[in-house]
Amino acid sequence: MKAIPIIVSGARGRMGSAILRLAAKDPTFTIVAALGNPQGTGSIDEQLRVDGTTPDIPIHENLADCSPPAGCVLIDFTAPEASRHYAEEVVRFNMALVCGTTGLSSADRDAMQSASASVPVLVASNMSLGVALLADTARRLAAALPDYDLEIVEMHHRHKKDAPSGTAITLAEAAADGRSVSLADTAVYGREGHTGERPAGEIGIHALRGGDIVGDHRLIFATDGECIEIAHRATSRDTFAAGALRAARFIAGKPAGNYTMRDVLGLA
């Protein structure tokens, strides 16, 4: 099988460097280039040292400078503004896109949707296979237990810039979909003061920050007499990086369209 050519953006970030490090020792992939600041602190090769050797990976600021080959996949973990730009660029260069950027606005998501009319696009707030299964479980439980109160609690490291996490929103959207309701109509983000009795059908979403926690998410389905709790804890960013590479394997060569991690796992 021919190796899949990939370009990874955000190369000097936590996720970008993790993806490059795993891809460098995976014969499934050929790393064409990395996107980031060529003048950034530290050597990109030293960040990616694998088994005592350092892969020779060029780093560029612009996708055009990477000369993407046919069948190339862009794996993007950057910031919303940059991701929206890349959604336009992948159409220009006829590339598949795997985007794991969180904090996307509705306009950013519209840009991704527009790109999917021309190229294959997969957007996921969390590339963990476990989280993809958790979202599917949230959908099924919410459908089976429509009268149970649902609360979602997430906790991340102190440096995370958006709240609640994109994963918490994804889980809430899955639950709302299971109940055939709109998340916009049912979500409440934290509680404070005299809130009164909890309305039926409400989906509570709560964000905690502290320490170096990679990512904790907990679903709580509660009713009179019993409570069901399901949790997922990520202990390494390699979990997300491995999921992103699996998504890249899946999407390579696919026709234009909008794909999800449910498609990757065969759950759709």
CSV table of C-alpha atoms in Angstrom, one decimal:
chain,number,residue,atom,x,y,z
A,1,MET,CA,0.0,0.0,0.0
A,2,LYS,CA,1.3,3.4,-0.9
A,3,ALA,CA,2.1,5.7,2.0
A,4,ILE,CA,-0.4,8.5,2.6
A,5,PRO,CA,1.2,12.0,2.2
A,6,ILE,CA,0.4,14.3,5.1
A,7,ILE,CA,1.1,17.9,6.0
A,8,VAL,CA,0.7,18.9,9.7
A,9,SER,CA,-0.1,22.4,10.8
A,10,GLY,CA,0.6,23.8,14.2
A,11,ALA,CA,3.9,21.9,14.1
A,12,ARG,CA,5.4,23.5,17.2
A,13,GLY,CA,2.2,23.1,19.3
A,14,ARG,CA,1.5,20.2,21.7
A,15,MET,CA,-0.8,18.4,19.3
A,16,GLY,CA,1.1,19.1,16.1
A,17,SER,CA,4.4,17.8,17.5
A,18,ALA,CA,2.7,14.7,18.9
A,19,ILE,CA,1.1,13.9,15.5
A,20,LEU,CA,4.4,14.4,13.7
A,21,ARG,CA,6.3,12.2,16.2
A,22,LEU,CA,3.8,9.3,15.8
A,23,ALA,CA,3.6,9.7,12.0
A,24,ALA,CA,7.4,9.8,11.6
A,25,LYS,CA,7.6,6.1,12.8
A,26,ASP,CA,4.4,4.9,11.0
A,27,PRO,CA,5.1,3.5,7.5
A,28,THR,CA,1.5,4.3,6.6
A,29,PHE,CA,2.4,7.9,6.2
A,30,THR,CA,4.9,10.2,4.4
A,31,ILE,CA,5.3,13.6,6.1
A,32,VAL,CA,5.6,16.1,3.2
A,33,ALA,CA,6.1,19.1,5.4
A,34,ALA,CA,5.0,20.8,8.6
A,35,LEU,CA,3.3,24.2,8.9
A,36,GLY,CA,4.5,26.6,11.6
A,37,ASN,CA,6.9,29.5,12.2
A,38,PRO,CA,10.3,28.5,10.7
A,39,GLN,CA,11.9,30.9,13.2
A,40,GLY,CA,10.1,29.5,16.2
A,41,THR,CA,12.0,28.4,19.4
A,42,GLY,CA,13.7,25.1,19.2
A,43,SER,CA,14.4,22.6,16.4
A,44,ILE,CA,11.4,20.8,15.0
A,45,ASP,CA,13.7,17.8,14.3
A,46,GLU,CA,14.7,17.6,18.0
A,47,GLN,CA,11.1,17.7,19.0
A,48,LEU,CA,10.5,14.7,16.7
A,49,ARG,CA,13.5,12.5,17.7
A,50,VAL,CA,12.5,8.9,17.1
A,51,ASP,CA,14.6,6.0,18.3
A,52,GLY,CA,17.7,8.2,18.3
A,53,THR,CA,17.2,9.6,14.8
A,54,THR,CA,15.6,12.8,13.7
A,55,PRO,CA,13.4,12.9,10.5
A,56,ASP,CA,14.2,15.6,8.0
A,57,ILE,CA,10.9,17.5,7.9
A,58,PRO,CA,10.8,20.9,6.2
A,59,ILE,CA,8.7,23.5,8.0
A,60,HIS,CA,6.9,26.3,6.2
A,61,GLU,CA,4.6,29.2,7.0
A,62,ASN,CA,2.3,28.8,4.0
A,63,LEU,CA,0.7,25.7,2.5
A,64,ALA,CA,1.6,26.8,-1.0
A,65,ASP,CA,5.3,26.5,-0.1
A,66,CYS,CA,4.8,22.8,0.8
A,67,SER,CA,3.9,21.8,-2.7
A,68,PRO,CA,1.2,19.3,-1.7
A,69,PRO,CA,1.2,16.1,-3.8
A,70,ALA,CA,-1.9,14.3,-5.1
A,71,GLY,CA,-3.8,12.5,-2.3
A,72,CYS,CA,-2.3,14.7,0.4
A,73,VAL,CA,-4.1,15.1,3.8
A,74,LEU,CA,-3.8,18.2,5.9
A,75,ILE,CA,-4.0,17.5,9.6
A,76,ASP,CA,-4.8,20.8,11.4
A,77,PHE,CA,-4.7,21.5,15.1
A,78,THR,CA,-4.3,25.3,15.3
A,79,ALA,CA,-6.6,28.2,16.1
A,80,PRO,CA,-10.1,29.0,14.7
A,81,GLU,CA,-8.9,31.8,12.4
A,82,ALA,CA,-6.1,29.7,11.0
A,83,SER,CA,-8.4,26.7,10.5
A,84,ARG,CA,-10.9,28.7,8.6
A,85,HIS,CA,-8.0,29.8,6.3
A,86,TYR,CA,-6.9,26.2,5.8
A,87,ALA,CA,-10.5,25.2,4.9
A,88,GLU,CA,-10.2,27.5,1.9
A,89,GLU,CA,-6.6,26.4,1.1
A,90,VAL,CA,-7.4,22.7,1.0
A,91,VAL,CA,-10.0,23.4,-1.8
A,92,ARG,CA,-7.4,25.3,-3.7
A,93,PHE,CA,-4.9,22.4,-3.5
A,94,ASN,CA,-7.5,19.6,-3.7
A,95,MET,CA,-6.5,18.1,-0.3
A,96,ALA,CA,-8.4,16.2,2.3
A,97,LEU,CA,-8.7,18.0,5.7
A,98,VAL,CA,-8.7,16.5,9.2
A,99,CYS,CA,-9.4,19.4,11.6
A,100,GLY,CA,-9.2,19.0,15.4
A,101,THR,CA,-9.2,22.7,16.3
A,102,THR,CA,-11.5,23.6,19.1
A,103,GLY,CA,-13.5,26.7,19.8
A,104,LEU,CA,-14.8,27.0,16.2
A,105,SER,CA,-17.4,29.6,15.6
A,106,SER,CA,-20.5,29.0,13.4
A,107,ALA,CA,-18.7,31.0,10.7
A,108,ASP,CA,-15.7,28.6,11.0
A,109,ARG,CA,-18.0,25.6,10.8
A,110,ASP,CA,-19.7,27.1,7.7
A,111,ALA,CA,-16.2,27.4,6.1
A,112,MET,CA,-15.6,23.7,6.8
A,113,GLN,CA,-19.0,22.8,5.4
A,114,SER,CA,-18.3,24.8,2.3
A,115,ALA,CA,-15.0,23.1,1.8
A,116,SER,CA,-16.6,19.6,2.1
A,117,ALA,CA,-18.5,20.3,-1.2
A,118,SER,CA,-15.2,20.1,-3.0
A,119,VAL,CA,-12.9,17.9,-0.8
A,120,PRO,CA,-13.3,15.3,2.0
A,121,VAL,CA,-13.4,17.1,5.4
A,122,LEU,CA,-13.4,15.6,8.9
A,123,VAL,CA,-13.9,17.9,11.8
A,124,ALA,CA,-13.8,16.6,15.4
A,125,SER,CA,-13.4,18.4,18.7
A,126,ASN,CA,-11.7,15.3,20.0
A,127,MET,CA,-9.9,12.7,18.0
A,128,SER,CA,-9.8,10.1,20.7
A,129,LEU,CA,-11.5,6.9,19.7
A,130,GLY,CA,-12.8,6.5,23.2
A,131,VAL,CA,-14.5,9.9,23.1
A,132,ALA,CA,-16.1,9.0,19.8
A,133,LEU,CA,-17.6,5.9,21.5
A,134,LEU,CA,-18.6,8.0,24.5
A,135,ALA,CA,-20.5,10.4,22.2
A,136,ASP,CA,-22.3,7.4,20.6
A,137,THR,CA,-23.1,6.1,24.1
A,138,ALA,CA,-24.4,9.6,25.1
A,139,ARG,CA,-26.7,9.6,22.1
A,140,ARG,CA,-28.1,6.1,22.9
A,141,LEU,CA,-28.5,6.7,26.6
A,142,ALA,CA,-30.2,10.1,26.1
A,143,ALA,CA,-32.6,8.5,23.7
A,144,ALA,CA,-33.4,5.5,26.0
A,145,LEU,CA,-33.6,7.7,29.2
A,146,PRO,CA,-35.4,10.8,28.1
A,147,ASP,CA,-36.7,11.7,31.6
A,148,TYR,CA,-33.3,11.4,33.3
A,149,ASP,CA,-31.4,14.6,34.2
A,150,LEU,CA,-28.2,15.0,32.2
A,151,GLU,CA,-25.1,16.8,33.4
A,152,ILE,CA,-21.8,17.0,31.6
A,153,VAL,CA,-18.6,17.9,33.6
A,154,GLU,CA,-15.2,18.5,31.9
A,155,MET,CA,-11.8,19.4,33.3
A,156,HIS,CA,-8.7,20.4,31.5
A,157,HIS,CA,-5.3,22.0,32.3
A,158,ARG,CA,-5.0,25.6,33.3
A,159,HIS,CA,-3.7,26.7,29.9
A,160,LYS,CA,-6.7,25.7,27.9
A,161,LYS,CA,-8.1,28.8,26.2
A,162,ASP,CA,-11.8,27.9,25.5
A,163,ALA,CA,-14.6,26.8,27.8
A,164,PRO,CA,-16.5,24.6,27.8
A,165,SER,CA,-14.4,22.2,25.9
A,166,GLY,CA,-15.3,21.3,22.3
A,167,THR,CA,-15.6,17.7,23.5
A,168,ALA,CA,-18.2,18.6,26.1
A,169,ILE,CA,-20.2,20.4,23.4
A,170,THR,CA,-19.9,17.4,21.2
A,171,LEU,CA,-21.2,15.1,23.9
A,172,ALA,CA,-24.0,17.5,24.7
A,173,GLU,CA,-24.9,17.7,21.0
A,174,ALA,CA,-24.9,13.9,20.7
A,175,ALA,CA,-27.3,13.7,23.7
A,176,ALA,CA,-29.6,16.4,22.3
A,177,ASP,CA,-29.6,14.5,19.0
A,178,GLY,CA,-30.6,11.3,20.9
A,179,ARG,CA,-33.5,13.2,22.4
A,180,SER,CA,-34.4,15.0,19.1
A,181,VAL,CA,-34.1,18.4,20.7
A,182,SER,CA,-32.0,21.4,20.0
A,183,LEU,CA,-28.9,21.9,22.3
A,184,ALA,CA,-29.4,25.7,22.0
A,185,ASP,CA,-32.9,25.3,23.6
A,186,THR,CA,-31.8,22.9,26.4
A,187,ALA,CA,-28.2,23.7,27.4
A,188,VAL,CA,-27.3,25.6,30.6
A,189,TYR,CA,-23.6,26.5,31.1
A,190,GLY,CA,-22.9,26.3,34.9
A,191,ARG,CA,-25.3,27.6,37.5
A,192,GLU,CA,-25.1,30.4,40.0
A,193,GLY,CA,-27.4,32.2,42.5
A,194,HIS,CA,-31.1,31.4,43.0
A,195,THR,CA,-31.7,29.2,40.0
A,196,GLY,CA,-35.0,27.6,41.1
A,197,GLU,CA,-35.9,24.0,40.5
A,198,ARG,CA,-34.1,22.2,37.6
A,199,PRO,CA,-36.2,22.2,34.5
A,200,ALA,CA,-37.0,18.9,32.9
A,201,GLY,CA,-35.0,18.2,29.8
A,202,GLU,CA,-32.1,20.6,30.7
A,203,ILE,CA,-28.6,19.6,29.7
A,204,GLY,CA,-26.1,21.0,32.2
A,205,ILE,CA,-22.5,21.7,31.0
A,206,HIS,CA,-19.7,22.6,33.4
A,207,ALA,CA,-16.1,23.5,32.9
A,208,LEU,CA,-13.2,23.1,35.4
A,209,ARG,CA,-9.6,24.2,34.9
A,210,GLY,CA,-6.4,23.3,36.8
A,211,GLY,CA,-3.1,21.6,36.8
A,212,ASP,CA,-1.9,19.7,33.8
A,213,ILE,CA,-4.9,17.6,33.2
A,214,VAL,CA,-5.0,16.5,29.5
A,215,GLY,CA,-8.8,16.0,29.4
A,216,ASP,CA,-11.5,14.5,31.7
A,217,HIS,CA,-15.2,14.2,30.7
A,218,ARG,CA,-18.0,12.8,32.7
A,219,LEU,CA,-21.6,12.1,31.8
A,220,ILE,CA,-24.1,11.9,34.6
A,221,PHE,CA,-27.7,10.6,34.0
A,222,ALA,CA,-29.6,11.0,37.2
A,223,THR,CA,-33.2,10.3,38.3
A,224,ASP,CA,-35.0,9.4,41.5
A,225,GLY,CA,-33.4,6.3,42.9
A,226,GLU,CA,-30.4,5.9,40.6
A,227,CYS,CA,-27.6,7.6,38.8
A,228,ILE,CA,-25.5,6.5,35.9
A,229,GLU,CA,-22.0,7.9,35.4
A,230,ILE,CA,-19.7,7.3,32.5
A,231,ALA,CA,-16.3,8.9,32.4
A,232,HIS,CA,-13.4,9.2,29.9
A,233,ARG,CA,-9.9,10.3,31.0
A,234,ALA,CA,-7.1,11.1,28.5
A,235,THR,CA,-3.7,10.7,30.1
A,236,SER,CA,-1.6,11.5,27.0
A,237,ARG,CA,-2.0,13.7,23.9
A,238,ASP,CA,-0.7,10.7,22.0
A,239,THR,CA,-4.3,9.4,22.3
A,240,PHE,CA,-5.6,12.3,20.2
A,241,ALA,CA,-2.6,12.2,17.8
A,242,ALA,CA,-3.2,8.5,17.1
A,243,GLY,CA,-6.9,9.2,16.5
A,244,ALA,CA,-6.1,12.0,14.1
A,245,LEU,CA,-3.8,9.7,12.2
A,246,ARG,CA,-6.5,7.0,12.0
A,247,ALA,CA,-8.9,9.7,10.7
A,248,ALA,CA,-6.3,10.6,8.1
A,249,ARG,CA,-6.1,7.0,7.0
A,250,PHE,CA,-9.8,6.8,6.7
A,251,ILE,CA,-10.4,10.0,4.8
A,252,ALA,CA,-7.5,9.6,2.3
A,253,GLY,CA,-9.0,8.9,-1.1
A,254,LYS,CA,-12.6,9.5,0.0
A,255,PRO,CA,-14.9,11.5,-2.2
A,256,ALA,CA,-15.8,15.1,-1.2
A,257,GLY,CA,-18.1,15.2,1.8
A,258,ASN,CA,-18.4,15.9,5.5
A,259,TYR,CA,-17.1,13.0,7.7
A,260,THR,CA,-17.0,12.4,11.4
A,261,MET,CA,-15.3,10.1,13.9
A,262,ARG,CA,-18.5,8.0,13.8
A,263,ASP,CA,-17.7,7.3,10.2
A,264,VAL,CA,-14.1,6.4,11.1
A,265,LEU,CA,-15.4,3.8,13.6
A,266,GLY,CA,-18.2,2.6,11.4
A,267,LEU,CA,-20.9,3.8,13.8
A,268,ALA,CA,-22.7,6.2,11.3
